[in-house]
Structure formats: C-alpha cells, structure tokens
PDB file of C-alpha atoms in Angstrom:
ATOM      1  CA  UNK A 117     128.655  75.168 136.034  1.00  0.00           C
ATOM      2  CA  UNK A 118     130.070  71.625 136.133  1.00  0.00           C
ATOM      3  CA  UNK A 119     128.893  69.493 138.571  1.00  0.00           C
ATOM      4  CA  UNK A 120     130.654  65.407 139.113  1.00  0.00           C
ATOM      5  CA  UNK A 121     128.748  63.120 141.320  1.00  0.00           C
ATOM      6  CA  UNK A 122     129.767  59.699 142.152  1.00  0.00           C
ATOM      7  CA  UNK A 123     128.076  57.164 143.201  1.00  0.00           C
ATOM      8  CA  UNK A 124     128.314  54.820 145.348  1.00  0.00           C
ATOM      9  CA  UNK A 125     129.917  57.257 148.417  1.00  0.00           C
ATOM     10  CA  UNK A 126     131.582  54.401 149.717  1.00  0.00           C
ATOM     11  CA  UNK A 127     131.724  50.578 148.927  1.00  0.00           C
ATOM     12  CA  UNK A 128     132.898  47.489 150.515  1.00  0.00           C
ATOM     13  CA  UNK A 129     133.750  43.881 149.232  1.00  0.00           C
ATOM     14  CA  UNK A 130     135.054  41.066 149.275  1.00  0.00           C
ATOM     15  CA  UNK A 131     138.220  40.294 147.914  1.00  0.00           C
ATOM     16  CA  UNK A 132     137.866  38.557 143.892  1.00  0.00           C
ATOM     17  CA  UNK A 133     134.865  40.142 143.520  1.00  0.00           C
ATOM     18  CA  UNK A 134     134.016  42.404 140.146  1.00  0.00           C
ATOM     19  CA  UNK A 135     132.562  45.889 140.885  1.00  0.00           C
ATOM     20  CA  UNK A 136     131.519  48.820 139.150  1.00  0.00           C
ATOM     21  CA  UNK A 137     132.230  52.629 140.533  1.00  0.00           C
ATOM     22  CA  UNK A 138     129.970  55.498 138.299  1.00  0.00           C
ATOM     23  CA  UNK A 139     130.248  58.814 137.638  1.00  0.00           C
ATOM     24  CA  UNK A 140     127.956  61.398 136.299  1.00  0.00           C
ATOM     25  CA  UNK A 141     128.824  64.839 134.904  1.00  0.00           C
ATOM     26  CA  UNK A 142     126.302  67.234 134.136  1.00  0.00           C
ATOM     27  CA  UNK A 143     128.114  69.261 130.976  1.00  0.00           C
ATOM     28  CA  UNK A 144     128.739  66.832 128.632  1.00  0.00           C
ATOM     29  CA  UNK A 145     131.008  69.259 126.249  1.00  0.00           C
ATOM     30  CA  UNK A 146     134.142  67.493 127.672  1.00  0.00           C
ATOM     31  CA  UNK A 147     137.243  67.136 125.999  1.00  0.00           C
ATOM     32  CA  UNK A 148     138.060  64.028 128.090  1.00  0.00           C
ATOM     33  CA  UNK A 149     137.320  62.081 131.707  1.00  0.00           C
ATOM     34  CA  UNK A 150     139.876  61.356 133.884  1.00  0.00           C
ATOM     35  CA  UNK A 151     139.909  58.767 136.519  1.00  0.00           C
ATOM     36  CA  UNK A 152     142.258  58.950 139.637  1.00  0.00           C
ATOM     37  CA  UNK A 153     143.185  57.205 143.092  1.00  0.00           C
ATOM     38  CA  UNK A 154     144.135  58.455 146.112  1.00  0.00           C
ATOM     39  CA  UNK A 155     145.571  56.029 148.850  1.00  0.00           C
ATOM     40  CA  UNK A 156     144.443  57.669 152.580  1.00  0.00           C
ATOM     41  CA  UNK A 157     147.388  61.127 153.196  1.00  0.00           C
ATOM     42  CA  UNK A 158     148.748  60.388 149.758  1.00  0.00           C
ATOM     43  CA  UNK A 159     148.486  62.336 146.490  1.00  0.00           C
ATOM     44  CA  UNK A 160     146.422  61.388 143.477  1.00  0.00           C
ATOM     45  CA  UNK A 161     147.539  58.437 141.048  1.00  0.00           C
ATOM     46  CA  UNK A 162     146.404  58.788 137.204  1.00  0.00           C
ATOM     47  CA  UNK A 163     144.879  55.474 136.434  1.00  0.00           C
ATOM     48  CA  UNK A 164     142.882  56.063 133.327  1.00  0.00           C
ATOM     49  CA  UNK A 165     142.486  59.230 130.566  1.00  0.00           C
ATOM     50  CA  UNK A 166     139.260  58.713 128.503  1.00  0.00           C
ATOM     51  CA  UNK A 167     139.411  61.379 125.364  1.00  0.00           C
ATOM     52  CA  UNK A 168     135.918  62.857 124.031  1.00  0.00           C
ATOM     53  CA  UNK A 169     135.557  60.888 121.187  1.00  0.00           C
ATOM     54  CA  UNK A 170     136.802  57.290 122.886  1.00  0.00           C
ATOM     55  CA  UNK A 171     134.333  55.275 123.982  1.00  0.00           C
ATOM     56  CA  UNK A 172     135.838  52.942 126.330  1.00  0.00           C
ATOM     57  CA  UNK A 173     139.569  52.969 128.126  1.00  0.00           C
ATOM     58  CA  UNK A 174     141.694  49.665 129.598  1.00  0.00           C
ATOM     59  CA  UNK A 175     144.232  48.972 131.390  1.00  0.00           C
ATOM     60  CA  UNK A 176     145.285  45.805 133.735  1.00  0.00           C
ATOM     61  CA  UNK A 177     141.831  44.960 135.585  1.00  0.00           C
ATOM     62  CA  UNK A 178     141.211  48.235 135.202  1.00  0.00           C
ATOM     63  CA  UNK A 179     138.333  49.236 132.580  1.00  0.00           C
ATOM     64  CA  UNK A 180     136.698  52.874 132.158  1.00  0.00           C
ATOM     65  CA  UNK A 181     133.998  53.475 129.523  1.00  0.00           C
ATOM     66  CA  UNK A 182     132.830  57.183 128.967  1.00  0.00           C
ATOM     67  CA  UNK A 183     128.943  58.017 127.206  1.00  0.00           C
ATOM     68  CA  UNK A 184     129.282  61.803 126.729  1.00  0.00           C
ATOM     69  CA  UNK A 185     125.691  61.928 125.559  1.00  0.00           C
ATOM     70  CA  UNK A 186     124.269  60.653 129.033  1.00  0.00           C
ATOM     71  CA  UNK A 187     127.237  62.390 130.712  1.00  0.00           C
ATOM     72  CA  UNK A 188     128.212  58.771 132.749  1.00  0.00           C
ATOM     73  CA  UNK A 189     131.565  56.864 132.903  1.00  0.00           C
ATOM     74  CA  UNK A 190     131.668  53.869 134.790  1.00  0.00           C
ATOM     75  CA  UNK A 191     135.298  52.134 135.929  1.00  0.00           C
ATOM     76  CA  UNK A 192     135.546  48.286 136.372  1.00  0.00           C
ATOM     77  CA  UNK A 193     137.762  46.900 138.803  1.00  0.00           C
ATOM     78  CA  UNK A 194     138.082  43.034 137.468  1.00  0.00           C
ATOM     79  CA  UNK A 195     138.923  40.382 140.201  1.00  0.00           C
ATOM     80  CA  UNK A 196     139.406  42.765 143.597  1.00  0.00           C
ATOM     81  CA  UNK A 197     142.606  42.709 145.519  1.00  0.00           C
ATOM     82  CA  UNK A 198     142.989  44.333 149.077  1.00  0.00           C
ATOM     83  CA  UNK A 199     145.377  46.489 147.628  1.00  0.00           C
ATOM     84  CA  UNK A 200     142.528  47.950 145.183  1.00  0.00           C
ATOM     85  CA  UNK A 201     141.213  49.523 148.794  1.00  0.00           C
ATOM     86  CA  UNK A 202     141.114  53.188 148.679  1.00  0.00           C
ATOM     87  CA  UNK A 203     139.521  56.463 147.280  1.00  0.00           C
ATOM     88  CA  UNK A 204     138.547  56.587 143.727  1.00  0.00           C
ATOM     89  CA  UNK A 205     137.924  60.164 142.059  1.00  0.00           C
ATOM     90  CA  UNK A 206     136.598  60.894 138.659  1.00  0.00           C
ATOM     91  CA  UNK A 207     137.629  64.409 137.308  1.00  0.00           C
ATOM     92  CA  UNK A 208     136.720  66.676 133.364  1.00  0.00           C
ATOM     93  CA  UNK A 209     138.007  69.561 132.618  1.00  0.00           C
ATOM     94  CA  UNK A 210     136.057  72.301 131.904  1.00  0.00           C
ATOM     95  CA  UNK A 211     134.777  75.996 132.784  1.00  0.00           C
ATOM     96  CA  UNK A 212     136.624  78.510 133.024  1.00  0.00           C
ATOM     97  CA  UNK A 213     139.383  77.254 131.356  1.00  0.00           C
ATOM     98  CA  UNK A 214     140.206  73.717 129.846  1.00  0.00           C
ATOM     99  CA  UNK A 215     142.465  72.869 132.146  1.00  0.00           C
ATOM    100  CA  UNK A 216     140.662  73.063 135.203  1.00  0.00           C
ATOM    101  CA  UNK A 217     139.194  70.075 136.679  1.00  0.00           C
ATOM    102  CA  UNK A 218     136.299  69.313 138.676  1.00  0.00           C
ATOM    103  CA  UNK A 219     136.242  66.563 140.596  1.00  0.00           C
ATOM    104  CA  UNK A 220     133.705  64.174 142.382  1.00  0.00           C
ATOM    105  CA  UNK A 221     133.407  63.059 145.759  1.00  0.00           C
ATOM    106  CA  UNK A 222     135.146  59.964 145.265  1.00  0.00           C
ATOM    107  CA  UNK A 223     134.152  56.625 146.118  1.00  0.00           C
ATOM    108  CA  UNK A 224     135.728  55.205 149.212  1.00  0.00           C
ATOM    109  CA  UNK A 225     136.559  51.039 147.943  1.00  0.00           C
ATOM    110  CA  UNK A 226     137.415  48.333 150.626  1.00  0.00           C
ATOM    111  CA  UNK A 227     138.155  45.023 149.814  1.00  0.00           C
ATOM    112  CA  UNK A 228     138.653  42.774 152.674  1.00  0.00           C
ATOM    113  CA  UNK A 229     140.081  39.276 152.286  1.00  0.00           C
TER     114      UNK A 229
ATOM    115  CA  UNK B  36     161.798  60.910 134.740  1.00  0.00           C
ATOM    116  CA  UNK B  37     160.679  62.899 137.865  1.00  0.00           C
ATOM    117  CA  UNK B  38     157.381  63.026 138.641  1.00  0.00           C
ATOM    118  CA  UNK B  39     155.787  65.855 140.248  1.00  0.00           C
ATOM    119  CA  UNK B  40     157.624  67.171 142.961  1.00  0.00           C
ATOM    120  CA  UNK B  41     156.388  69.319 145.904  1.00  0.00           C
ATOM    121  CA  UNK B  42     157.791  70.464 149.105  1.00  0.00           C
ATOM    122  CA  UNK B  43     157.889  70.744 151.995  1.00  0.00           C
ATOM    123  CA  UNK B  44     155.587  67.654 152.211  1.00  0.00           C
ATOM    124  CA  UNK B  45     154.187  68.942 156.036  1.00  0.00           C
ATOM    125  CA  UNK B  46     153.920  72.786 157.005  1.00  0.00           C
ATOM    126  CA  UNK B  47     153.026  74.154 160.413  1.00  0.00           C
ATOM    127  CA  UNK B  48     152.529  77.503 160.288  1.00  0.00           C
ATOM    128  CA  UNK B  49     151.333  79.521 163.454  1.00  0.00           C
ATOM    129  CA  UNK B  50     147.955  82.131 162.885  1.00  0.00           C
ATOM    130  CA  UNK B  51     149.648  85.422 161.268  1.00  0.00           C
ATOM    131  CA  UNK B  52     152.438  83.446 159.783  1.00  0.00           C
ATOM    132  CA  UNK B  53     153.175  83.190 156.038  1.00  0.00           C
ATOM    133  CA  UNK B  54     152.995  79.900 153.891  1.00  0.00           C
ATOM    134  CA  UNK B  55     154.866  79.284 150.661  1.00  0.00           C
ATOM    135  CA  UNK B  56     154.589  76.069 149.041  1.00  0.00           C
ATOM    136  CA  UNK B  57     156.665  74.808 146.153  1.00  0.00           C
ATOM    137  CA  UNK B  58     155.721  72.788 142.978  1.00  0.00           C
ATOM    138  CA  UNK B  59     158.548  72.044 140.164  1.00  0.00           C
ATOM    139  CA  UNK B  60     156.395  70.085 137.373  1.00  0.00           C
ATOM    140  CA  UNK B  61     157.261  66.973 135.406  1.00  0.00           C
ATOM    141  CA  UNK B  62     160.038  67.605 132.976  1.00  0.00           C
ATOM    142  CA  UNK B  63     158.979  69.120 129.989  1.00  0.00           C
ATOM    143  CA  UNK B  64     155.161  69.991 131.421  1.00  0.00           C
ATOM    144  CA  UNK B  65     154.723  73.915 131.132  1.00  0.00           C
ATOM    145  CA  UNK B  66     151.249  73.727 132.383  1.00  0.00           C
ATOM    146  CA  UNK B  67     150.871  73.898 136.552  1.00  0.00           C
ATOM    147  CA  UNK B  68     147.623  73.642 138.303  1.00  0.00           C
ATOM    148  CA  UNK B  69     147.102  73.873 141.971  1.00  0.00           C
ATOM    149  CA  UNK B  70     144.499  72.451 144.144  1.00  0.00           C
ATOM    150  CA  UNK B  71     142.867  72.295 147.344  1.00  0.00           C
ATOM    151  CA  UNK B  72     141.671  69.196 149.769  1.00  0.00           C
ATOM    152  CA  UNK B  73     140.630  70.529 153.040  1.00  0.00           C
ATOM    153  CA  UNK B  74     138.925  67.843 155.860  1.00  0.00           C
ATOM    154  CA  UNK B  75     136.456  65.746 154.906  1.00  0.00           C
ATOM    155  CA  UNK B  76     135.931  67.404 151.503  1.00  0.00           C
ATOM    156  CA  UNK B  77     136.460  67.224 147.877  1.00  0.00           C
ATOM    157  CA  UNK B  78     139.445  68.371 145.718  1.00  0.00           C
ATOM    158  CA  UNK B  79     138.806  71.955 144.695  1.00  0.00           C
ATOM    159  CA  UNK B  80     140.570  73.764 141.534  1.00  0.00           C
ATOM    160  CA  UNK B  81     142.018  77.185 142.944  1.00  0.00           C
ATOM    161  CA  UNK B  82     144.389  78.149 140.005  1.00  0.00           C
ATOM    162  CA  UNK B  83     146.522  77.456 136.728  1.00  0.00           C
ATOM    163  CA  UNK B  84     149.115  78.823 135.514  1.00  0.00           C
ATOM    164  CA  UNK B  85     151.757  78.589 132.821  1.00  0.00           C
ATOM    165  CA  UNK B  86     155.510  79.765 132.661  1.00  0.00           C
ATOM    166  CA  UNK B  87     155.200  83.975 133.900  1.00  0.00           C
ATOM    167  CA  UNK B  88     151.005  83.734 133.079  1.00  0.00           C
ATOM    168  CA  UNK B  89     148.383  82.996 135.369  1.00  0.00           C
ATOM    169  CA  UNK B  90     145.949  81.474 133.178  1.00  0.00           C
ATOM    170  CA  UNK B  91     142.696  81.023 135.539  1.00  0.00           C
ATOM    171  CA  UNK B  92     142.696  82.357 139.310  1.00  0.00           C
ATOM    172  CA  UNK B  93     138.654  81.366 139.563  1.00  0.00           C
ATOM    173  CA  UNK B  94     139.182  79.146 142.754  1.00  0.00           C
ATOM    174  CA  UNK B  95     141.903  81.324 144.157  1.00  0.00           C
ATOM    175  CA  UNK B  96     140.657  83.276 147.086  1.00  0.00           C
ATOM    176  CA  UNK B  97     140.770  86.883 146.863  1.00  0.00           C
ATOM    177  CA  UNK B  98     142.602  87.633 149.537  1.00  0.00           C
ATOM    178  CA  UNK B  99     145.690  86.395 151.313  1.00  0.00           C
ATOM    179  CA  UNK B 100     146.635  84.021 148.714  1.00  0.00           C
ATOM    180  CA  UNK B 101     148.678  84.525 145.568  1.00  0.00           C
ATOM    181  CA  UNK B 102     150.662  81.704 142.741  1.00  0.00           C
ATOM    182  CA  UNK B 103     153.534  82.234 140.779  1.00  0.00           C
ATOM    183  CA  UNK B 104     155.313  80.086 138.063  1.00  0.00           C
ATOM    184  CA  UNK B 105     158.523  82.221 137.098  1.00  0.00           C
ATOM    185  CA  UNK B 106     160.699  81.413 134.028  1.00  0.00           C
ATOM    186  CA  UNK B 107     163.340  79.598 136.230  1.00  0.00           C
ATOM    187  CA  UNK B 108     162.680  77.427 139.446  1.00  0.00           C
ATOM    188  CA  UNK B 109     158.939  76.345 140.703  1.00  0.00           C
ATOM    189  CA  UNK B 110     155.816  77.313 140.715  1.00  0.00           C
ATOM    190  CA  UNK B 111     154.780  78.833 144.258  1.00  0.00           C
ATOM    191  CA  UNK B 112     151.772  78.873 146.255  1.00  0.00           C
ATOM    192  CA  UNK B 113     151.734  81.473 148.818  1.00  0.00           C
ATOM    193  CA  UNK B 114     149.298  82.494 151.295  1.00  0.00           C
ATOM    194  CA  UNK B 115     149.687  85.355 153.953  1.00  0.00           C
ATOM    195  CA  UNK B 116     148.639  85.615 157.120  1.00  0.00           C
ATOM    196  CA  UNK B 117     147.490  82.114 157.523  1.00  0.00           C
ATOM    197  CA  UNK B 118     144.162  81.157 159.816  1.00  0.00           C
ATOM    198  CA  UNK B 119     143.205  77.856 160.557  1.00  0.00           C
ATOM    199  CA  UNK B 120     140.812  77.482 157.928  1.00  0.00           C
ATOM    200  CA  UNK B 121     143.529  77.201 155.858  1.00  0.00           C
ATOM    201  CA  UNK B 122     144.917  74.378 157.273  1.00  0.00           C
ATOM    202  CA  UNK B 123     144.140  71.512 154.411  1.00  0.00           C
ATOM    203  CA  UNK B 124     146.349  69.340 151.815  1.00  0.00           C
ATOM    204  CA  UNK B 125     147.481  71.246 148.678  1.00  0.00           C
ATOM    205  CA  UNK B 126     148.239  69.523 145.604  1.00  0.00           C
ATOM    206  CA  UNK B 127     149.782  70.790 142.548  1.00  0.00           C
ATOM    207  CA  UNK B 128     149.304  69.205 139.068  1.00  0.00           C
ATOM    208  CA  UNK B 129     151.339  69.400 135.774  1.00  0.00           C
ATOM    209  CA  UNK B 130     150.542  68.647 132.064  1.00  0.00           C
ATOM    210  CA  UNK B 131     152.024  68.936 129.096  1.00  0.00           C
ATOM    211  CA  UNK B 132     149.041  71.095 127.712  1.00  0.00           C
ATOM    212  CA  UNK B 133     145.278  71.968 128.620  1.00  0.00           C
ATOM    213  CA  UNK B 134     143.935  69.363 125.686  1.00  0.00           C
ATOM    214  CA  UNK B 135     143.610  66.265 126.025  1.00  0.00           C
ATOM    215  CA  UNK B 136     146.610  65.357 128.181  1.00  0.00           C
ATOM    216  CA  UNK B 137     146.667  64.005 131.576  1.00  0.00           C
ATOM    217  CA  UNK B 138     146.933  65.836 134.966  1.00  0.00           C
ATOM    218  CA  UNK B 139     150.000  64.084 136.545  1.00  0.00           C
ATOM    219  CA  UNK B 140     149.503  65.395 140.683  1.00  0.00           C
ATOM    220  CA  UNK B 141     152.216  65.517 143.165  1.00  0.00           C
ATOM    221  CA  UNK B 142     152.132  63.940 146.614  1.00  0.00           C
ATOM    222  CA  UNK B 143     151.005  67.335 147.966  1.00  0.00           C
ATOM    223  CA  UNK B 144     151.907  69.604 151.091  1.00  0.00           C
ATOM    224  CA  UNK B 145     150.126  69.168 154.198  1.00  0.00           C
ATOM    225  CA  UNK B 146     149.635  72.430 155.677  1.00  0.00           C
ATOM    226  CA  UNK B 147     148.233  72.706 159.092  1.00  0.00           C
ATOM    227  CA  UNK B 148     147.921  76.140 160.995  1.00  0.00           C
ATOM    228  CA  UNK B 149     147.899  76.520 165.146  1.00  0.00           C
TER     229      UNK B 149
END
C-alpha cells in the first residue's frame, strides 16, 4: 500500500527567503509525482508534474526534483513571497488503479513580510 | 478553456436527506476522479470513473454512496441518507488519461450536514 509523508508539517518564514518542502513515498514504481497547492477553503492548484523517468521539474521559482530510487521529491520555492503562504500537497498515482492518487499531509507554508 | 467545474460549491443537507454533487470535467478529459477532504485531514481517493465505467470504487464507501459519469452531462456524486460524518469538502478531478497526465481538480463542494 502507498504511503506519502511530508515533511516539514508546517513551516514558517520570512519573506525572500529560499526553502525546501520534501516528500517521501514508500512504492517507488511510480509513473510520475505530482505537486499541488491548496489556498485555505479553496480547491487544489497543479503546480508541477514530475514523469518517472525525469529527474528534475521547473517552473517560475518553483523547482521539483523526483529520486524514484530513494522514493523522495523535494520542491524549491526560490525567493518567498507572502503570497507563496499556504498548503502544499505532494500526490503519485498508484494502487489499485493508475489513476488514483495518494496524497500527503501537506505542508502548511507562511511567509510573513 | 473551462477548467473543472463543480456545483453547487456549498451543500447543507439535513440528517436523512440526500446529497448529489456535480462534476463536468475539462473539455476533452474523459477521465473523472473524485475525492474526499474531511476536517483536519488529508485528501482521500474514493473513486474513478470514465464515460458509463466505474473504473476503481476502492475508497468509495459501501454503503450510502454511489458515482456516475453518463455519456451526456456530469459526473455525479451521490450519497443517501446523509449523517454528519459526512459533512467534509469533495473534490472532483479530471485528466485526459490515467498515464502520465496531470490531475486538473475543481474548486470542490462543501458539504455540511445538520
């Protein structure tokens, strides 16, 4: 059974700071990571889709890499804004069919001016 | 192009009452997944389904709820006989397959049962 843990639970910074969220999957045999936000009573925003055989993803200040063998991604958020505050998920597919997804627990982001 | 579209976006439904909950998918997406956020927890996986197949029911519970996805119109979430352990957000997703391609969610329905 898949299991996603992220780590930290929750984080807070200040704003221009660089910071690193992780995420660790315990089936590796993934076709692909995604990684998601979720602003508080909203839905979930696609931010990055990391295929099996990539290694590393980016986009904006965004950057997700993805090492199937240790069954970790990491996302870097470049140069924090306040607006970069809110709930960060990491998801794979998986199970009992490919396109279910399991999802962590998220990591809760702040970034205070 | 739409995005994922869902409605209503709030539901109050009274114990005993029945819940239906609509999800019309991104234009030319055939693939429809629903999922379920109650309070203070995770998003769980409770079923996908393409046009007239239900494809994997493994987070569904067995009773009281059922999903649709007809030929025509949107895919429907229904749950009888509510309780208030019911009451959570419900999100539906959409892709254009099960490889490889993104999950594109909807804003979700907020369901909440007195």
């Amino acid at each position: 059974k898949q299991e996603v843990t992220q780590i930290p639970a929750a984080l807070s910074v200040p704003e221009g700071e660089n910071l690193v969220l992780n995420c660790s999957f315990t089936d590796s045999a993934i076709y692909n990571l995604q990684w998601f936000r979720q602003d508080p009573g909203k839905g979930l925003t696609s931010l990055l889709l990391i295929q099996s055989s990539q290694r590393e993803q980016t986009s904006g200040r965004l950057n997700a890499s993805l090492d199937k063998s240790s069954g970790r991604s990491t996302l870097y958020i470049a140069a924090s804004q306040p607006g970069d505050s809110a709930t960060y998920l990491c998801a794979v597919p998986g199970g009992t069919s490919y396109g279910k997804l399991t999802f962590g627990q998220g990591t809760i982001l702040t970034v205070h001016p | 192009n739409a995005g994922v579209m869902q409605n209503p976006r709030h539901l109050v439904r009274r114990r005993g009452q029945e819940a239906r909950l609509r999800c019309s998918p991104m234009k030319g997406h055939s693939h429809v997944y629903w999922y379920r956020q109650l309070p203070e927890e995770g998003l769980k996986f409770m079923v996908y389904l393409q046009k007239e197949n239900i494809i994997d029911e493994s987070g569904m519970p067995k009773e009281r709820f059922s999903a649709e996805f007809p030929k025509e119109g949107p895919s429907i979430l229904r749950i009888q006989q509510v309780v208030r352990g019911d009451s959570a957000a419900y999100f539906c997703a959409s892709s254009r397959d099960d490889r490889g391609h993104e999950q594109y969610f909807g804003p979700g329905t907020r369901l909440t049962v007195t």
